[in-house]
PDB file of C-alpha atoms and ligand atoms in Angstrom:
ATOM      1  CA  UNK A   1       0.023   0.020  -0.025  1.00  0.00           C
ATOM      2  CA  UNK A   2       1.088   3.575  -0.717  1.00  0.00           C
ATOM      3  CA  UNK A   3       0.177   6.570   1.373  1.00  0.00           C
ATOM      4  CA  UNK A   4       0.036  10.071  -0.068  1.00  0.00           C
ATOM      5  CA  UNK A   5      -0.306  12.935   2.297  1.00  0.00           C
ATOM      6  CA  UNK A   6      -1.230  16.139   0.456  1.00  0.00           C
ATOM      7  CA  UNK A   7       0.426  19.108   2.143  1.00  0.00           C
ATOM      8  CA  UNK A   8      -0.771  21.756  -0.179  1.00  0.00           C
ATOM      9  CA  UNK A   9      -1.511  25.119   1.447  1.00  0.00           C
ATOM     10  CA  UNK A  10      -5.150  25.147   0.226  1.00  0.00           C
ATOM     11  CA  UNK A  11      -5.677  21.660   1.542  1.00  0.00           C
ATOM     12  CA  UNK A  12      -4.232  22.513   4.937  1.00  0.00           C
ATOM     13  CA  UNK A  13      -6.161  25.795   5.161  1.00  0.00           C
ATOM     14  CA  UNK A  14      -9.473  24.001   4.360  1.00  0.00           C
ATOM     15  CA  UNK A  15      -8.709  21.107   6.709  1.00  0.00           C
ATOM     16  CA  UNK A  16      -7.967  23.488   9.621  1.00  0.00           C
ATOM     17  CA  UNK A  17     -11.333  25.238   9.092  1.00  0.00           C
ATOM     18  CA  UNK A  18     -13.028  21.800   8.935  1.00  0.00           C
ATOM     19  CA  UNK A  19     -11.507  20.720  12.203  1.00  0.00           C
ATOM     20  CA  UNK A  20     -12.793  23.927  13.967  1.00  0.00           C
ATOM     21  CA  UNK A  21     -15.867  23.302  16.221  1.00  0.00           C
ATOM     22  CA  UNK A  22     -17.027  26.791  15.141  1.00  0.00           C
ATOM     23  CA  UNK A  23     -17.689  25.460  11.609  1.00  0.00           C
ATOM     24  CA  UNK A  24     -21.453  24.821  11.281  1.00  0.00           C
ATOM     25  CA  UNK A  25     -23.018  22.092   9.122  1.00  0.00           C
ATOM     26  CA  UNK A  26     -23.307  24.215   5.946  1.00  0.00           C
ATOM     27  CA  UNK A  27     -19.592  25.243   6.223  1.00  0.00           C
ATOM     28  CA  UNK A  28     -18.601  21.708   7.101  1.00  0.00           C
ATOM     29  CA  UNK A  29     -20.330  20.353   3.931  1.00  0.00           C
ATOM     30  CA  UNK A  30     -19.009  22.890   1.574  1.00  0.00           C
ATOM     31  CA  UNK A  31     -15.454  22.532   2.995  1.00  0.00           C
ATOM     32  CA  UNK A  32     -15.671  18.694   2.718  1.00  0.00           C
ATOM     33  CA  UNK A  33     -16.602  18.958  -0.960  1.00  0.00           C
ATOM     34  CA  UNK A  34     -13.865  21.408  -1.731  1.00  0.00           C
ATOM     35  CA  UNK A  35     -11.272  19.359   0.085  1.00  0.00           C
ATOM     36  CA  UNK A  36     -12.419  16.120  -1.651  1.00  0.00           C
ATOM     37  CA  UNK A  37     -12.041  17.776  -5.012  1.00  0.00           C
ATOM     38  CA  UNK A  38      -8.427  18.783  -4.149  1.00  0.00           C
ATOM     39  CA  UNK A  39      -7.620  15.310  -2.804  1.00  0.00           C
ATOM     40  CA  UNK A  40      -9.258  13.770  -5.820  1.00  0.00           C
ATOM     41  CA  UNK A  41      -7.017  15.694  -8.140  1.00  0.00           C
ATOM     42  CA  UNK A  42      -3.988  13.818  -6.761  1.00  0.00           C
ATOM     43  CA  UNK A  43      -5.904  10.537  -6.250  1.00  0.00           C
ATOM     44  CA  UNK A  44      -6.674  10.321 -10.027  1.00  0.00           C
ATOM     45  CA  UNK A  45      -3.072  11.120 -11.025  1.00  0.00           C
ATOM     46  CA  UNK A  46      -2.355   7.582 -12.177  1.00  0.00           C
ATOM     47  CA  UNK A  47      -5.593   6.996 -14.137  1.00  0.00           C
ATOM     48  CA  UNK A  48      -4.907   5.428 -17.537  1.00  0.00           C
ATOM     49  CA  UNK A  49      -5.461   7.562 -20.686  1.00  0.00           C
ATOM     50  CA  UNK A  50      -5.551   6.924 -24.405  1.00  0.00           C
ATOM     51  CA  UNK A  51      -4.298   9.247 -27.152  1.00  0.00           C
ATOM     52  CA  UNK A  52      -6.947  11.176 -29.198  1.00  0.00           C
ATOM     53  CA  UNK A  53      -6.866  14.091 -31.567  1.00  0.00           C
ATOM     54  CA  UNK A  54      -9.376  16.898 -31.724  1.00  0.00           C
ATOM     55  CA  UNK A  55     -10.141  19.682 -34.160  1.00  0.00           C
ATOM     56  CA  UNK A  56      -9.789  23.144 -32.710  1.00  0.00           C
ATOM     57  CA  UNK A  57     -11.042  26.305 -34.422  1.00  0.00           C
ATOM     58  CA  UNK A  58      -7.576  26.723 -35.870  1.00  0.00           C
ATOM     59  CA  UNK A  59      -6.186  23.181 -36.431  1.00  0.00           C
ATOM     60  CA  UNK A  60      -5.648  19.680 -34.938  1.00  0.00           C
ATOM     61  CA  UNK A  61      -4.514  19.070 -31.515  1.00  0.00           C
ATOM     62  CA  UNK A  62      -3.214  15.837 -29.913  1.00  0.00           C
ATOM     63  CA  UNK A  63      -4.502  15.005 -26.476  1.00  0.00           C
ATOM     64  CA  UNK A  64      -5.786  12.191 -24.348  1.00  0.00           C
ATOM     65  CA  UNK A  65      -8.989  10.807 -22.932  1.00  0.00           C
ATOM     66  CA  UNK A  66      -9.524   8.615 -19.804  1.00  0.00           C
ATOM     67  CA  UNK A  67      -9.286   4.993 -20.842  1.00  0.00           C
ATOM     68  CA  UNK A  68     -12.075   2.666 -20.171  1.00  0.00           C
ATOM     69  CA  UNK A  69     -13.562   0.912 -18.327  1.00  0.00           C
ATOM     70  CA  UNK A  70     -15.402   3.734 -16.310  1.00  0.00           C
ATOM     71  CA  UNK A  71     -14.131   4.100 -12.772  1.00  0.00           C
ATOM     72  CA  UNK A  72     -16.207   3.251  -9.736  1.00  0.00           C
ATOM     73  CA  UNK A  73     -16.709   5.526  -6.821  1.00  0.00           C
ATOM     74  CA  UNK A  74     -17.591   3.891  -3.533  1.00  0.00           C
ATOM     75  CA  UNK A  75     -18.730   6.161  -0.731  1.00  0.00           C
ATOM     76  CA  UNK A  76     -18.828   4.254   2.625  1.00  0.00           C
ATOM     77  CA  UNK A  77     -22.227   4.889   4.282  1.00  0.00           C
ATOM     78  CA  UNK A  78     -23.006   7.178   5.971  1.00  0.00           C
ATOM     79  CA  UNK A  79     -20.280   9.783   6.124  1.00  0.00           C
ATOM     80  CA  UNK A  80     -18.731   8.899   2.713  1.00  0.00           C
ATOM     81  CA  UNK A  81     -21.886  10.304   1.184  1.00  0.00           C
ATOM     82  CA  UNK A  82     -20.842  13.756   2.129  1.00  0.00           C
ATOM     83  CA  UNK A  83     -17.727  13.350  -0.018  1.00  0.00           C
ATOM     84  CA  UNK A  84     -19.639  12.253  -3.187  1.00  0.00           C
ATOM     85  CA  UNK A  85     -20.212  15.637  -4.703  1.00  0.00           C
ATOM     86  CA  UNK A  86     -16.688  16.692  -4.457  1.00  0.00           C
ATOM     87  CA  UNK A  87     -15.561  13.560  -6.171  1.00  0.00           C
ATOM     88  CA  UNK A  88     -18.115  13.439  -8.991  1.00  0.00           C
ATOM     89  CA  UNK A  89     -17.205  17.028  -9.831  1.00  0.00           C
ATOM     90  CA  UNK A  90     -13.933  15.572 -11.147  1.00  0.00           C
ATOM     91  CA  UNK A  91     -15.197  12.274 -12.410  1.00  0.00           C
ATOM     92  CA  UNK A  92     -18.766  13.015 -13.711  1.00  0.00           C
ATOM     93  CA  UNK A  93     -18.700   9.892 -15.861  1.00  0.00           C
ATOM     94  CA  UNK A  94     -17.973   7.487 -12.966  1.00  0.00           C
ATOM     95  CA  UNK A  95     -20.403   4.940 -11.617  1.00  0.00           C
ATOM     96  CA  UNK A  96     -21.248   4.956  -7.959  1.00  0.00           C
ATOM     97  CA  UNK A  97     -21.596   1.938  -5.684  1.00  0.00           C
ATOM     98  CA  UNK A  98     -22.371   1.933  -1.967  1.00  0.00           C
ATOM     99  CA  UNK A  99     -20.997   0.007   0.964  1.00  0.00           C
ATOM    100  CA  UNK A 100     -22.332   0.203   4.538  1.00  0.00           C
ATOM    101  CA  UNK A 101     -20.446  -1.038   7.513  1.00  0.00           C
ATOM    102  CA  UNK A 102     -21.478  -0.709  11.216  1.00  0.00           C
ATOM    103  CA  UNK A 103     -18.775  -0.393  13.836  1.00  0.00           C
ATOM    104  CA  UNK A 104     -19.343  -1.985  17.241  1.00  0.00           C
ATOM    105  CA  UNK A 105     -18.694   0.796  19.690  1.00  0.00           C
ATOM    106  CA  UNK A 106     -16.998  -1.579  22.201  1.00  0.00           C
ATOM    107  CA  UNK A 107     -14.948  -4.006  20.074  1.00  0.00           C
ATOM    108  CA  UNK A 108     -14.637  -1.383  17.225  1.00  0.00           C
ATOM    109  CA  UNK A 109     -15.057  -4.304  14.748  1.00  0.00           C
ATOM    110  CA  UNK A 110     -16.861  -3.455  11.549  1.00  0.00           C
ATOM    111  CA  UNK A 111     -19.694  -5.629   9.998  1.00  0.00           C
ATOM    112  CA  UNK A 112     -21.287  -5.051   6.478  1.00  0.00           C
ATOM    113  CA  UNK A 113     -24.984  -4.107   6.375  1.00  0.00           C
ATOM    114  CA  UNK A 114     -25.141  -2.844   2.795  1.00  0.00           C
ATOM    115  CA  UNK A 115     -23.290  -4.114  -0.371  1.00  0.00           C
ATOM    116  CA  UNK A 116     -24.399  -2.325  -3.567  1.00  0.00           C
ATOM    117  CA  UNK A 117     -21.273  -3.033  -5.713  1.00  0.00           C
ATOM    118  CA  UNK A 118     -21.049  -4.511  -9.140  1.00  0.00           C
ATOM    119  CA  UNK A 119     -20.305  -8.283  -9.030  1.00  0.00           C
ATOM    120  CA  UNK A 120     -17.440  -7.934 -11.533  1.00  0.00           C
ATOM    121  CA  UNK A 121     -14.956  -5.073 -11.273  1.00  0.00           C
ATOM    122  CA  UNK A 122     -12.333  -6.578 -13.604  1.00  0.00           C
ATOM    123  CA  UNK A 123      -9.837  -3.948 -14.784  1.00  0.00           C
ATOM    124  CA  UNK A 124     -11.674  -1.006 -13.089  1.00  0.00           C
ATOM    125  CA  UNK A 125     -10.072   1.754 -11.100  1.00  0.00           C
ATOM    126  CA  UNK A 126     -11.998   2.246  -7.829  1.00  0.00           C
ATOM    127  CA  UNK A 127     -12.140   5.139  -5.408  1.00  0.00           C
ATOM    128  CA  UNK A 128     -13.331   4.655  -1.874  1.00  0.00           C
ATOM    129  CA  UNK A 129     -14.642   7.654   0.005  1.00  0.00           C
ATOM    130  CA  UNK A 130     -14.464   7.541   3.760  1.00  0.00           C
ATOM    131  CA  UNK A 131     -13.594  10.762   5.677  1.00  0.00           C
ATOM    132  CA  UNK A 132     -11.929   9.182   8.711  1.00  0.00           C
ATOM    133  CA  UNK A 133      -9.351   6.264   8.467  1.00  0.00           C
ATOM    134  CA  UNK A 134      -9.466   5.391  12.175  1.00  0.00           C
ATOM    135  CA  UNK A 135      -8.862   1.793  13.101  1.00  0.00           C
ATOM    136  CA  UNK A 136      -8.619   0.760   9.478  1.00  0.00           C
ATOM    137  CA  UNK A 137     -11.132  -2.113   9.944  1.00  0.00           C
ATOM    138  CA  UNK A 138     -13.774  -0.649   7.720  1.00  0.00           C
ATOM    139  CA  UNK A 139     -11.326   0.413   4.963  1.00  0.00           C
ATOM    140  CA  UNK A 140      -9.621  -2.982   4.943  1.00  0.00           C
ATOM    141  CA  UNK A 141     -13.082  -4.733   4.541  1.00  0.00           C
ATOM    142  CA  UNK A 142     -14.056  -2.521   1.723  1.00  0.00           C
ATOM    143  CA  UNK A 143     -10.654  -2.870  -0.068  1.00  0.00           C
ATOM    144  CA  UNK A 144     -11.109  -6.674   0.179  1.00  0.00           C
ATOM    145  CA  UNK A 145     -14.585  -6.489  -1.286  1.00  0.00           C
ATOM    146  CA  UNK A 146     -13.289  -4.537  -4.315  1.00  0.00           C
ATOM    147  CA  UNK A 147     -10.125  -6.571  -4.802  1.00  0.00           C
ATOM    148  CA  UNK A 148     -12.053  -9.801  -4.588  1.00  0.00           C
ATOM    149  CA  UNK A 149     -14.139  -8.561  -7.496  1.00  0.00           C
ATOM    150  CA  UNK A 150     -11.221  -7.885  -9.676  1.00  0.00           C
ATOM    151  CA  UNK A 151     -10.662  -4.082  -9.260  1.00  0.00           C
ATOM    152  CA  UNK A 152      -7.398  -2.991 -10.987  1.00  0.00           C
ATOM    153  CA  UNK A 153      -6.739  -0.453  -8.316  1.00  0.00           C
ATOM    154  CA  UNK A 154      -8.316   0.790  -5.103  1.00  0.00           C
ATOM    155  CA  UNK A 155      -7.542   4.332  -4.004  1.00  0.00           C
ATOM    156  CA  UNK A 156      -9.082   5.491  -0.667  1.00  0.00           C
ATOM    157  CA  UNK A 157      -9.691   9.181  -0.167  1.00  0.00           C
ATOM    158  CA  UNK A 158      -9.806  10.058   3.460  1.00  0.00           C
ATOM    159  CA  UNK A 159      -9.808  13.540   4.904  1.00  0.00           C
ATOM    160  CA  UNK A 160      -7.875  12.307   7.947  1.00  0.00           C
ATOM    161  CA  UNK A 161      -5.916   9.238   8.924  1.00  0.00           C
ATOM    162  CA  UNK A 162      -4.758   7.797  12.179  1.00  0.00           C
ATOM    163  CA  UNK A 163      -1.250   6.046  12.214  1.00  0.00           C
ATOM    164  CA  UNK A 164      -2.929   2.957  13.670  1.00  0.00           C
ATOM    165  CA  UNK A 165      -5.397   2.722  10.752  1.00  0.00           C
ATOM    166  CA  UNK A 166      -2.658   3.152   8.166  1.00  0.00           C
ATOM    167  CA  UNK A 167      -0.632   0.423   9.798  1.00  0.00           C
ATOM    168  CA  UNK A 168      -3.622  -1.900   9.817  1.00  0.00           C
ATOM    169  CA  UNK A 169      -4.402  -1.396   6.062  1.00  0.00           C
ATOM    170  CA  UNK A 170      -0.686  -1.490   5.122  1.00  0.00           C
ATOM    171  CA  UNK A 171      -0.266  -4.863   6.881  1.00  0.00           C
ATOM    172  CA  UNK A 172      -3.257  -6.273   4.957  1.00  0.00           C
ATOM    173  CA  UNK A 173      -2.395  -5.014   1.489  1.00  0.00           C
ATOM    174  CA  UNK A 174       1.136  -4.934   0.210  1.00  0.00           C
ATOM    175  CA  UNK A 175       0.294  -4.116  -3.442  1.00  0.00           C
ATOM    176  CA  UNK A 176       1.130  -0.765  -4.949  1.00  0.00           C
ATOM    177  CA  UNK A 177      -2.363  -0.758  -6.517  1.00  0.00           C
ATOM    178  CA  UNK A 178      -3.808   0.011  -3.117  1.00  0.00           C
ATOM    179  CA  UNK A 179      -3.346   3.645  -2.051  1.00  0.00           C
ATOM    180  CA  UNK A 180      -4.557   6.043   0.573  1.00  0.00           C
ATOM    181  CA  UNK A 181      -4.790   9.702  -0.151  1.00  0.00           C
ATOM    182  CA  UNK A 182      -5.256  11.988   2.821  1.00  0.00           C
ATOM    183  CA  UNK A 183      -4.946  15.571   3.959  1.00  0.00           C
ATOM    184  CA  UNK A 184      -3.221  14.662   7.243  1.00  0.00           C
ATOM    185  CA  UNK A 185      -1.913  11.777   9.356  1.00  0.00           C
ATOM    186  CA  UNK A 186      -2.954  12.735  12.904  1.00  0.00           C
ATOM    187  CA  UNK A 187      -1.422  11.831  16.225  1.00  0.00           C
ATOM    188  CA  UNK A 188      -3.411   8.724  17.332  1.00  0.00           C
ATOM    189  CA  UNK A 189      -6.681   7.169  18.208  1.00  0.00           C
ATOM    190  CA  UNK A 190      -8.320   7.725  21.710  1.00  0.00           C
ATOM    191  CA  UNK A 191      -9.890   5.007  23.730  1.00  0.00           C
ATOM    192  CA  UNK A 192     -13.297   5.511  21.834  1.00  0.00           C
ATOM    193  CA  UNK A 193     -11.640   5.138  18.455  1.00  0.00           C
ATOM    194  CA  UNK A 194     -11.740   8.776  17.578  1.00  0.00           C
ATOM    195  CA  UNK A 195      -8.884  10.421  15.767  1.00  0.00           C
ATOM    196  CA  UNK A 196      -6.908  12.939  17.889  1.00  0.00           C
ATOM    197  CA  UNK A 197      -7.021  15.855  17.310  1.00  0.00           C
ATOM    198  CA  UNK A 198      -9.230  14.887  14.334  1.00  0.00           C
ATOM    199  CA  UNK A 199     -12.498  16.736  13.730  1.00  0.00           C
ATOM    200  CA  UNK A 200     -14.978  14.704  15.807  1.00  0.00           C
ATOM    201  CA  UNK A 201     -17.665  12.526  14.345  1.00  0.00           C
ATOM    202  CA  UNK A 202     -17.598  13.252  10.574  1.00  0.00           C
ATOM    203  CA  UNK A 203     -21.049  11.782   9.956  1.00  0.00           C
ATOM    204  CA  UNK A 204     -22.633  13.878  12.762  1.00  0.00           C
ATOM    205  CA  UNK A 205     -21.013  17.005  11.610  1.00  0.00           C
ATOM    206  CA  UNK A 206     -22.185  16.404   7.995  1.00  0.00           C
ATOM    207  CA  UNK A 207     -25.715  15.070   8.746  1.00  0.00           C
ATOM    208  CA  UNK A 208     -26.586  15.659  12.350  1.00  0.00           C
ATOM    209  CA  UNK A 209     -26.769  13.348  15.267  1.00  0.00           C
ATOM    210  CA  UNK A 210     -29.337  10.887  13.998  1.00  0.00           C
TER     211      UNK A 210
HETATM  212  N1  URA B   1     -15.107   8.251  12.674  1.00  0.00           N
HETATM  213  C1  URA B   1     -15.265   9.555  12.907  1.00  0.00           C
HETATM  214  O1  URA B   1     -16.266  10.141  12.442  1.00  0.00           O
HETATM  215  N2  URA B   1     -14.442  10.316  13.585  1.00  0.00           N
HETATM  216  C2  URA B   1     -13.230   9.700  14.126  1.00  0.00           C
HETATM  217  O2  URA B   1     -12.437  10.504  14.794  1.00  0.00           O
HETATM  218  C3  URA B   1     -13.078   8.373  13.949  1.00  0.00           C
HETATM  219  C4  URA B   1     -13.980   7.608  13.336  1.00  0.00           C
END
C-alpha cells in the first residue's frame, strides 16, 4: 500500500477550518466537498489515458482521454456520502456503488450491512470515499470486497488518517495498486476510536446526530 499525504496550502487551510468546532453544518459540508476535489486531483493522477486528436477552431491538437472501463466511486455509508459531490465534480462519468459498515462501539469491529457493488470489477479503477481512516477495519473490509471482484486499483480518499489505521491497512495489503490519499496523518486514536485531534464525528457533523 502507498500513502500520499497532500500538504498543499489550500488543503491544509481548508482542513484547519473543517476541524474547527465553530464550523457549522453548512460550512462543514462545503469545505468537505472542496477538500475532496483537491484530494481527488492527486488521487486520480495515475488514471490510464489513451491518445486522441481533436479539431480546434484553428487546427488539429493531440491530446488524451481517460481510458475505459469507467471508474467506480464507492462512498462508505454514511459519512462517505458527504464526499460524493466533491468527487463526481472531477469524475462525472464514474459509476457509484455503496457499502455500509457498522462499527461495534465496544469491540470497534466493523460488519457489513449494505453491499451495492457490481459483481465484476475486472480492470476497473475504484475510489473509496471515507472521511476518517481510524482503526482501518472498515477500509480493509471495503478494499477486500473490491479486490475480490477484480478491481485494477483501489484508492481510498480520507480527509484524515490515524497512524494505527494506516498500519492496519498496510499490513493487510502490500500491493502498490492500493493507495490512501489523505490531507493529514494525525497523532493517534483515543480509547473510543476517535482520531486525535481529528475533527470529531464526521457523519454527525455532516448530517446531524441521528
Ligand atoms: N469516525 C469519525 O467520524 N471520527 C473519528 O475520529 C473516527 C472515526
